[in-house]
PDB file of C-alpha atoms in Angstrom:
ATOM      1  CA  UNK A  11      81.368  26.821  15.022  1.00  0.00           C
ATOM      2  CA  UNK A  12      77.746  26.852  13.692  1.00  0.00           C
ATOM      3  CA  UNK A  13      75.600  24.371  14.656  1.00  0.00           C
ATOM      4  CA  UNK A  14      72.005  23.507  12.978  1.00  0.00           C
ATOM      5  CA  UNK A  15      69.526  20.951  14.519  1.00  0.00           C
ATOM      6  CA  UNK A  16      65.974  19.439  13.377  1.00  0.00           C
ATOM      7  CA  UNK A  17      63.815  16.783  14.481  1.00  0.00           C
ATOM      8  CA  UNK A  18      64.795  13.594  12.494  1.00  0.00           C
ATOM      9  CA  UNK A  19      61.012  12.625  11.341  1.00  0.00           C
ATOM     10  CA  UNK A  20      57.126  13.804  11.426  1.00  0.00           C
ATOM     11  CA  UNK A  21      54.689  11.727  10.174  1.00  0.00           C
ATOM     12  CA  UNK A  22      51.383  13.471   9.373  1.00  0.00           C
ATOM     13  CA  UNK A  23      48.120  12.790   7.845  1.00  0.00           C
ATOM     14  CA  UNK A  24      47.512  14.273   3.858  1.00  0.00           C
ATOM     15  CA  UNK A  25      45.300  17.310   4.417  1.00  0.00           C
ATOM     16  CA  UNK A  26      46.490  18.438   7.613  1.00  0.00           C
ATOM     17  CA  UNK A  27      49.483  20.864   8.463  1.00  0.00           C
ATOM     18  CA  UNK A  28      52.771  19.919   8.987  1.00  0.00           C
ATOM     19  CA  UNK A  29      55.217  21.997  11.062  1.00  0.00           C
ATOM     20  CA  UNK A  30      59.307  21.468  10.693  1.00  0.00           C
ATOM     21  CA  UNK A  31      61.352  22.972  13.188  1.00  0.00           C
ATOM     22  CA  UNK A  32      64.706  24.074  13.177  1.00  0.00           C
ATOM     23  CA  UNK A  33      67.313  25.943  15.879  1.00  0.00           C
ATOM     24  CA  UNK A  34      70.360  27.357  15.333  1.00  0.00           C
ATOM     25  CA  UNK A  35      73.557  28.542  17.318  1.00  0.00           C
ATOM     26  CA  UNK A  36      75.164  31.546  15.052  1.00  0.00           C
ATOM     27  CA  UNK A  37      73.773  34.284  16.032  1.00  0.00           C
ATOM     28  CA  UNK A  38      75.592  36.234  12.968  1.00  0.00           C
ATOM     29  CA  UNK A  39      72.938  34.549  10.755  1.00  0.00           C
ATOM     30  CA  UNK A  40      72.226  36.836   7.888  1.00  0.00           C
ATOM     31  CA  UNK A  41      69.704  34.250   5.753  1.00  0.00           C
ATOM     32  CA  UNK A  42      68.000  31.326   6.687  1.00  0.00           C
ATOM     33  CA  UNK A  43      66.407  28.232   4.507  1.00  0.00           C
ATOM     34  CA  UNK A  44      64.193  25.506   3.228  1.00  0.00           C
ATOM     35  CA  UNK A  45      65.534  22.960   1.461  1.00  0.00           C
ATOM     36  CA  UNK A  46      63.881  20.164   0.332  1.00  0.00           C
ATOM     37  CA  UNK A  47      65.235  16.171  -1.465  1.00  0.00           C
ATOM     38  CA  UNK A  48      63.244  13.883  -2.172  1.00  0.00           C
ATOM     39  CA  UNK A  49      64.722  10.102  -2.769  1.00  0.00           C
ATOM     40  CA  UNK A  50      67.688  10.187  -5.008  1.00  0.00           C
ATOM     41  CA  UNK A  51      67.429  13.461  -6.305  1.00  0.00           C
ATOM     42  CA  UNK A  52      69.191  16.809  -5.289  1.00  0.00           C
ATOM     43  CA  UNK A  53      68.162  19.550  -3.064  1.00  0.00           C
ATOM     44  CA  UNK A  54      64.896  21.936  -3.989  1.00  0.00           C
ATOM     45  CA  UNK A  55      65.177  25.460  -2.402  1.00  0.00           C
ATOM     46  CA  UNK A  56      61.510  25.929  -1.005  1.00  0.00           C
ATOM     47  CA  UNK A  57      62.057  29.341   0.643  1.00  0.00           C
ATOM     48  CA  UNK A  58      64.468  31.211   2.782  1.00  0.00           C
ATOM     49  CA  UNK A  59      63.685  34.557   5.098  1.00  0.00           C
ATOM     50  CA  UNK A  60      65.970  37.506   5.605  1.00  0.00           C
ATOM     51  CA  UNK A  61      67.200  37.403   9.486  1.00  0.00           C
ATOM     52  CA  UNK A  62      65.651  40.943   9.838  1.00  0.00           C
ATOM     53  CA  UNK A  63      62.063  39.113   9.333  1.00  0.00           C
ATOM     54  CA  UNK A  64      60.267  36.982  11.581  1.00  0.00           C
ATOM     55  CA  UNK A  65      57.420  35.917   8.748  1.00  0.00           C
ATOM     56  CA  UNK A  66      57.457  34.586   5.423  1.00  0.00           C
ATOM     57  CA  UNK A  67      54.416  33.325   3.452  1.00  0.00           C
ATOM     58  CA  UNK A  68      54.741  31.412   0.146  1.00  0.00           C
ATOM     59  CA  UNK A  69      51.735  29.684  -0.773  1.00  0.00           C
ATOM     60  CA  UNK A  70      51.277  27.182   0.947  1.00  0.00           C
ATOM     61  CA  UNK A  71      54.492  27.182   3.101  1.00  0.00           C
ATOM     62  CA  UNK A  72      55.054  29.692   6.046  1.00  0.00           C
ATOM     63  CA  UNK A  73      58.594  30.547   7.768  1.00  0.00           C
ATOM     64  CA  UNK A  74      58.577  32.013  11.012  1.00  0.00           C
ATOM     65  CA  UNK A  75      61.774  33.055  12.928  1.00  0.00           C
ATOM     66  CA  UNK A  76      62.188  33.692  16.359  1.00  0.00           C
ATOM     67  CA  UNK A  77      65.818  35.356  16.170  1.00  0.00           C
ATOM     68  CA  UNK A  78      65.818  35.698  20.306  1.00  0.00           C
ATOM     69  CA  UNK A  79      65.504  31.785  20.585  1.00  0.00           C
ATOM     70  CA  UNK A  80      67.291  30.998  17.076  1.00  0.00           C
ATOM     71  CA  UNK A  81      64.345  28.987  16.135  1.00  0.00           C
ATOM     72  CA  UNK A  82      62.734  28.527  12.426  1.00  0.00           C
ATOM     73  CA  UNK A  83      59.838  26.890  11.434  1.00  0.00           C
ATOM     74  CA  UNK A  84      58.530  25.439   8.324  1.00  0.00           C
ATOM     75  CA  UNK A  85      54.785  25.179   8.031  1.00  0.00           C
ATOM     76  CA  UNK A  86      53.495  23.343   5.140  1.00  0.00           C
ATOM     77  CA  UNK A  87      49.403  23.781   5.070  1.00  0.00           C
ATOM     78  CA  UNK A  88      47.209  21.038   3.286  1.00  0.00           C
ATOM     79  CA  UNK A  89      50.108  18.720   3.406  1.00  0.00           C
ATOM     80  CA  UNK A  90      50.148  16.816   0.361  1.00  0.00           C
ATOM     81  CA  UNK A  91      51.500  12.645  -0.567  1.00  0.00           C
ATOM     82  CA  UNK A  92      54.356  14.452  -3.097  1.00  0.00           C
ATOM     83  CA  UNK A  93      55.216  16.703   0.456  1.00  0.00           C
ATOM     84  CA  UNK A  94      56.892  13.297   1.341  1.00  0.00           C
ATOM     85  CA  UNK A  95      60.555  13.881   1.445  1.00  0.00           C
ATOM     86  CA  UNK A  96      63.521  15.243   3.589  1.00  0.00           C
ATOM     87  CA  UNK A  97      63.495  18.853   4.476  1.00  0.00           C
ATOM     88  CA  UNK A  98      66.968  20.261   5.348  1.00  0.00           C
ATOM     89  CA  UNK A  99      67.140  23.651   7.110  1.00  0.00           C
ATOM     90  CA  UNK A 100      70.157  26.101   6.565  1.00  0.00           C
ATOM     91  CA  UNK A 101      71.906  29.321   7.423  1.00  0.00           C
ATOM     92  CA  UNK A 102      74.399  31.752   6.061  1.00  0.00           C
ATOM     93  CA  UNK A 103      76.672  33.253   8.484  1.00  0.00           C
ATOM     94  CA  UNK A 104      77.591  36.624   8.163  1.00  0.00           C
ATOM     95  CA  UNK A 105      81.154  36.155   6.388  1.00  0.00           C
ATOM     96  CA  UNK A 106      78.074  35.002   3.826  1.00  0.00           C
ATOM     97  CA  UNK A 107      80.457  32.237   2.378  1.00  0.00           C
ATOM     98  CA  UNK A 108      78.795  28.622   3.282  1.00  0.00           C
ATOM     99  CA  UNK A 109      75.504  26.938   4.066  1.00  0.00           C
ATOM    100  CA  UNK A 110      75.088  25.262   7.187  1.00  0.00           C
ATOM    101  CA  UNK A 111      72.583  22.266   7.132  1.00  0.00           C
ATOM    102  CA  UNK A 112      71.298  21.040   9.666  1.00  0.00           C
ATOM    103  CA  UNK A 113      70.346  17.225   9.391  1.00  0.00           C
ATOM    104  CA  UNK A 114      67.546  16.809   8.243  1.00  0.00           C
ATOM    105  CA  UNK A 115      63.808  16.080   9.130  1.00  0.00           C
ATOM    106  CA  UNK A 116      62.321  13.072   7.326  1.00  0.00           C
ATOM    107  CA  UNK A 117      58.673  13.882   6.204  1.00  0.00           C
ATOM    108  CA  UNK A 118      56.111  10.746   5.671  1.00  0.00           C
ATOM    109  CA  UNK A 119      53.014  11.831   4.479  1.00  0.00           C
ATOM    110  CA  UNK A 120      50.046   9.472   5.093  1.00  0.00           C
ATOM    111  CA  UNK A 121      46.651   9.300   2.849  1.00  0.00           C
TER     112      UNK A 121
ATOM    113  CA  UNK B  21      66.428  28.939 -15.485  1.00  0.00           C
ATOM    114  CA  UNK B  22      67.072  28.200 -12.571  1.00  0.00           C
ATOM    115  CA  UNK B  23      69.196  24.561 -13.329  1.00  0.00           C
ATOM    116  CA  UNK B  24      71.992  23.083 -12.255  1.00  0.00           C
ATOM    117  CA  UNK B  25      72.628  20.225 -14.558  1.00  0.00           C
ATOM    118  CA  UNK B  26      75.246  17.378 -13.360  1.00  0.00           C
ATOM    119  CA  UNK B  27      76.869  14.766 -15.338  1.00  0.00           C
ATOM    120  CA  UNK B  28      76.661  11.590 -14.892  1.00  0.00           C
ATOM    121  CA  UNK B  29      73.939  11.222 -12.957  1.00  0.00           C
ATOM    122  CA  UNK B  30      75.408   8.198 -11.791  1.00  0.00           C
ATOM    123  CA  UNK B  31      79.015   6.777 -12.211  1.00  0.00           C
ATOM    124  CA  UNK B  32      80.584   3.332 -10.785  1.00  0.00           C
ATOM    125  CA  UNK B  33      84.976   3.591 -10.906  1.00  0.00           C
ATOM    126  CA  UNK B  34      87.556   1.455  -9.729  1.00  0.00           C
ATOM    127  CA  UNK B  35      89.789   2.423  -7.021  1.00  0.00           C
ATOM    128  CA  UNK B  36      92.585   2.822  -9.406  1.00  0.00           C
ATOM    129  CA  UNK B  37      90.312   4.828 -12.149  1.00  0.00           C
ATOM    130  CA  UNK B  38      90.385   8.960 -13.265  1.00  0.00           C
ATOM    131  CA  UNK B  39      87.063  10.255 -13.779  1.00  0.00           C
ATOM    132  CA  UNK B  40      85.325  13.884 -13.666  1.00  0.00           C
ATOM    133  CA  UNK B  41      82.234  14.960 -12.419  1.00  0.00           C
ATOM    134  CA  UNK B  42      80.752  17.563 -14.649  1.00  0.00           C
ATOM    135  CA  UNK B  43      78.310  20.908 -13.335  1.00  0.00           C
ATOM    136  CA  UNK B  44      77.228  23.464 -15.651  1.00  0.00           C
ATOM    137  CA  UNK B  45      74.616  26.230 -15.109  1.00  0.00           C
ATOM    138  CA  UNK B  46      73.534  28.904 -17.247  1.00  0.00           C
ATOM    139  CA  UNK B  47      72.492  31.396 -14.804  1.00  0.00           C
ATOM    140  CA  UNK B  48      75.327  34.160 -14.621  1.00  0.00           C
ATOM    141  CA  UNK B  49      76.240  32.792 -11.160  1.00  0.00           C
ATOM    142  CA  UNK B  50      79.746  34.189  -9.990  1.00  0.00           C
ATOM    143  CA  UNK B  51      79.829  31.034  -7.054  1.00  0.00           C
ATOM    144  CA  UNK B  52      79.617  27.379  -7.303  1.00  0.00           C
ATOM    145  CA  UNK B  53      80.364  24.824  -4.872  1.00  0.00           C
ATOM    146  CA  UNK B  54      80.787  21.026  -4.632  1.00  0.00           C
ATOM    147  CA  UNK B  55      78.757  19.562  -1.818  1.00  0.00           C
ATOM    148  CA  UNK B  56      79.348  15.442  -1.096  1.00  0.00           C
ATOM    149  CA  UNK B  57      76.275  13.864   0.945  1.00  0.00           C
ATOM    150  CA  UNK B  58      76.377  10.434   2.133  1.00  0.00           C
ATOM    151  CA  UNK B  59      73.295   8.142   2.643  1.00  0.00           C
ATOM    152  CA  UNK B  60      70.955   9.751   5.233  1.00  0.00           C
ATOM    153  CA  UNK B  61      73.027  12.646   5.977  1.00  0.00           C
ATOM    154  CA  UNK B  62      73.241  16.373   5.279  1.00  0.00           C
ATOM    155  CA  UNK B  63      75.184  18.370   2.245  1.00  0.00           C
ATOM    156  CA  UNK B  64      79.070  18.697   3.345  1.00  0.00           C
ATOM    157  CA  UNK B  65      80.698  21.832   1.838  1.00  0.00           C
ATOM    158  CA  UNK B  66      83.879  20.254  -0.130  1.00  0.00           C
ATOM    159  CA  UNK B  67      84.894  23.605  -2.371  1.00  0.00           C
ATOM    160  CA  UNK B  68      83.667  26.912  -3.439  1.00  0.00           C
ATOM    161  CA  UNK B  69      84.489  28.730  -6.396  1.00  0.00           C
ATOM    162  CA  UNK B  70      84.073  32.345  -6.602  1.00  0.00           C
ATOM    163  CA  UNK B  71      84.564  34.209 -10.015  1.00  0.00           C
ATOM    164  CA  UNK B  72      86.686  31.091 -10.970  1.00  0.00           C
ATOM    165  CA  UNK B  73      88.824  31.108  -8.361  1.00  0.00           C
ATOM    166  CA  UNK B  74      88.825  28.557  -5.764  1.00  0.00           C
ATOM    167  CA  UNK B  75      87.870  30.542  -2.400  1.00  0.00           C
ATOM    168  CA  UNK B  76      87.175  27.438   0.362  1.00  0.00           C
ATOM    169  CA  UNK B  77      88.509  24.065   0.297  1.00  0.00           C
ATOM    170  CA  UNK B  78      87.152  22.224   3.530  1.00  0.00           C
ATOM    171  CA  UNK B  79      89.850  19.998   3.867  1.00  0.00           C
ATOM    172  CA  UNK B  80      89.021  17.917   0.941  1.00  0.00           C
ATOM    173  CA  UNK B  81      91.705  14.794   0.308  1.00  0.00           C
ATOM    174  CA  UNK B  82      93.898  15.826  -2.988  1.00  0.00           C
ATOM    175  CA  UNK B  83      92.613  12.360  -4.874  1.00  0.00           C
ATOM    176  CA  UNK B  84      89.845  15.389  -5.235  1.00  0.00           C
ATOM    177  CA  UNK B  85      90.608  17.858  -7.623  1.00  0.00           C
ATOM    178  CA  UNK B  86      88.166  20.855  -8.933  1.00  0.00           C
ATOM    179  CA  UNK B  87      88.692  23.076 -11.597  1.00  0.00           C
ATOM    180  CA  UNK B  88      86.770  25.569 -13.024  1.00  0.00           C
ATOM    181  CA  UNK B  89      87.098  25.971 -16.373  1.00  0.00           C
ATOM    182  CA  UNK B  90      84.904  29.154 -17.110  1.00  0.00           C
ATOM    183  CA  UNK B  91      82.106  30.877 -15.228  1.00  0.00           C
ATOM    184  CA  UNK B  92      79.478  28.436 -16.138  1.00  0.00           C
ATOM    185  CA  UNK B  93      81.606  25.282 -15.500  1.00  0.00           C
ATOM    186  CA  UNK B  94      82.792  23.248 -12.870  1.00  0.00           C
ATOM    187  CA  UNK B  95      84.442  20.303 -12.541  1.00  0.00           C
ATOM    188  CA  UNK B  96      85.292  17.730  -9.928  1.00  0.00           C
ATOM    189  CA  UNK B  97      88.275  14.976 -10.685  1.00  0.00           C
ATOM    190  CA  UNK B  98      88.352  12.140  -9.380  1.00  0.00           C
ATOM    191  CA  UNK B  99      91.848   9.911  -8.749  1.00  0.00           C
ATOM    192  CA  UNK B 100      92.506   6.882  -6.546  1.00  0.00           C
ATOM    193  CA  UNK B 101      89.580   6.805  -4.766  1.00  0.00           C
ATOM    194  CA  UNK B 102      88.340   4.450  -1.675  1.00  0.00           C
ATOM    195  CA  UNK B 103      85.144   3.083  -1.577  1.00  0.00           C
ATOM    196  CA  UNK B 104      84.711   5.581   1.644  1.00  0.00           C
ATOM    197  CA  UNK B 105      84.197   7.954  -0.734  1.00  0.00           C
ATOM    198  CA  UNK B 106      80.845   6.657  -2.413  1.00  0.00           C
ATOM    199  CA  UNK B 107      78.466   9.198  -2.185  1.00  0.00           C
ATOM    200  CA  UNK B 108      75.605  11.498  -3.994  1.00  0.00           C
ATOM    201  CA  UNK B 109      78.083  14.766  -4.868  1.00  0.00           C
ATOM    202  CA  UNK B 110      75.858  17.713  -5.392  1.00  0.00           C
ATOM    203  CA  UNK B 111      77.226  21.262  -7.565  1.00  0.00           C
ATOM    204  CA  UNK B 112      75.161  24.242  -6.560  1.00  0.00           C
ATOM    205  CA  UNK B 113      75.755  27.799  -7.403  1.00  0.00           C
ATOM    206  CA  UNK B 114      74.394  31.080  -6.346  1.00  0.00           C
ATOM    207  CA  UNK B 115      74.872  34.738  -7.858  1.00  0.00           C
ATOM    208  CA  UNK B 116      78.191  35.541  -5.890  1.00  0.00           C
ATOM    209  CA  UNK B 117      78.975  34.099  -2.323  1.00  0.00           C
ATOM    210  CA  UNK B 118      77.274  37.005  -0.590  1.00  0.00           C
ATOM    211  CA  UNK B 119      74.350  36.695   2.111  1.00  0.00           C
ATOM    212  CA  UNK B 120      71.786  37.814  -0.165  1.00  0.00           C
ATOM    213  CA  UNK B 121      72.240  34.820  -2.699  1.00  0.00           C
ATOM    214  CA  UNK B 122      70.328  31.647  -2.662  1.00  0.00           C
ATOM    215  CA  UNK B 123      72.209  28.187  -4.011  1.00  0.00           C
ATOM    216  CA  UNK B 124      70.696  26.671  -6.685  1.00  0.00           C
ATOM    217  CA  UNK B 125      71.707  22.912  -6.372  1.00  0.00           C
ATOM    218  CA  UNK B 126      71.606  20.254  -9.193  1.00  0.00           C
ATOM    219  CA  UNK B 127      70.735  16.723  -9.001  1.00  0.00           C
ATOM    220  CA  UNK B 128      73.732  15.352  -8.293  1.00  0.00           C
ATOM    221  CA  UNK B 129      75.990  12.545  -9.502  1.00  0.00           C
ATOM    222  CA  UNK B 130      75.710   9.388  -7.548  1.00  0.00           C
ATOM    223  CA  UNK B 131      79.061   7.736  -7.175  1.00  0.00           C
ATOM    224  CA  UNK B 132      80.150   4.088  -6.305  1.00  0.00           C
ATOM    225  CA  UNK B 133      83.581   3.254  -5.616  1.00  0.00           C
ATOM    226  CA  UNK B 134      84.681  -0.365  -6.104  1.00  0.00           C
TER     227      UNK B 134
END
């Protein structure tokens, strides 16, 4: 079956850039995306990218995919105190029926 | 608008206690789907609804019941719970259950069985 892994945590300065990874196994992978929760509260969609791209930009947030290595990236530039939350990456399979999530990459913002 | 809105935003039951979980969303959106998350992990799929009728249930216990009442509505009921099954339970719905369709996901309802 599908399979979706992140990093469990990043801690990184305010200001700088933080970078969330993300692989994935299904190679049938039509869309692929951000979402983010902070504490107690449901899930934000930041972005998603078309499987047919390997770039995204969004203001401050860039996607890249690398489709060979089934590898997405979330990079969030002048990383912000309200950027601390949980980031969950996901993917839609080609049957297009379900999100995937993978588990989830704890983000800790320090000032 | 893009909301999901769930009610309650919280609810404690008893083990032996019928309640409902309420999702509504006023976006035309032909899909919606109950997702349960427990502390510190990722959204499970439970069910998905498409153009009211129920399309994927993951294997979801029958003391969970969904229903979806119209194209903007969807419910969850709840019956003879265990406390296993405290956990945030997020609605989310997208224009149809195609690939090019992003989910919209409400706040959830946090729920504590006792």
């Amino acid at each position: 079956g599908e399979d979706v892994e992140q990093s469990l945590f990043l801690s990184v300065r305010e200001g700088d850039s933080s970078v969330i990874n993300c692989t994935y196994t299904d190679s049938s992978s039509t869309y692929l995306y951000w979402y983010k929760q902070e504490p107690g509260a449901g899930l934000q969609l930041l972005t998603y990218i078309f499987s047919n791209m390997d770039m995204k930009q969004d203001q401050r947030l860039t996607v890249l995919l690398n489709k060979k290595d089934k590898h997405l990236s979330l990079r969030i530039a002048d990383t912000q105190t309200g950027d601390s939350a949980i980031y969950f990456c996901a993917e839609k399979g080609a049957a297009g029926n379900k999100l995937t999530f993978g588990g989830g990459t704890r983000v800790l913002v320090k000032p | 608008d893009t909301e999901v809105t769930q009610t309650p935003k919280h609810l404690v039951m008893g083990m032996t206690n019928k309640k409902s979980l309420k999702c509504e969303q006023h976006m035309g959106h032909r899909a919606m789907y109950w997702y349960k998350q427990k502390a510190k992990k990722p959204p499970e799929l439970m069910f998905v609804y498409s153009y009211e009728k129920l399309s994927i249930n993951e294997s979801v216990p029958s003391r969970f019941s969904p229903e979806c009442p119209n194209s903007s509505l969807l419910n969850l009921h709840l019956h003879a719970l265990q406390p296993e099954d405290s956990a945030l339970y997020l609605c989310a719905s997208s224009q149809d259950q195609g690939g090019n369709t992003e989910a919209f996901f409400g706040q959830g309802t946090r729920l504590t069985v006792v």
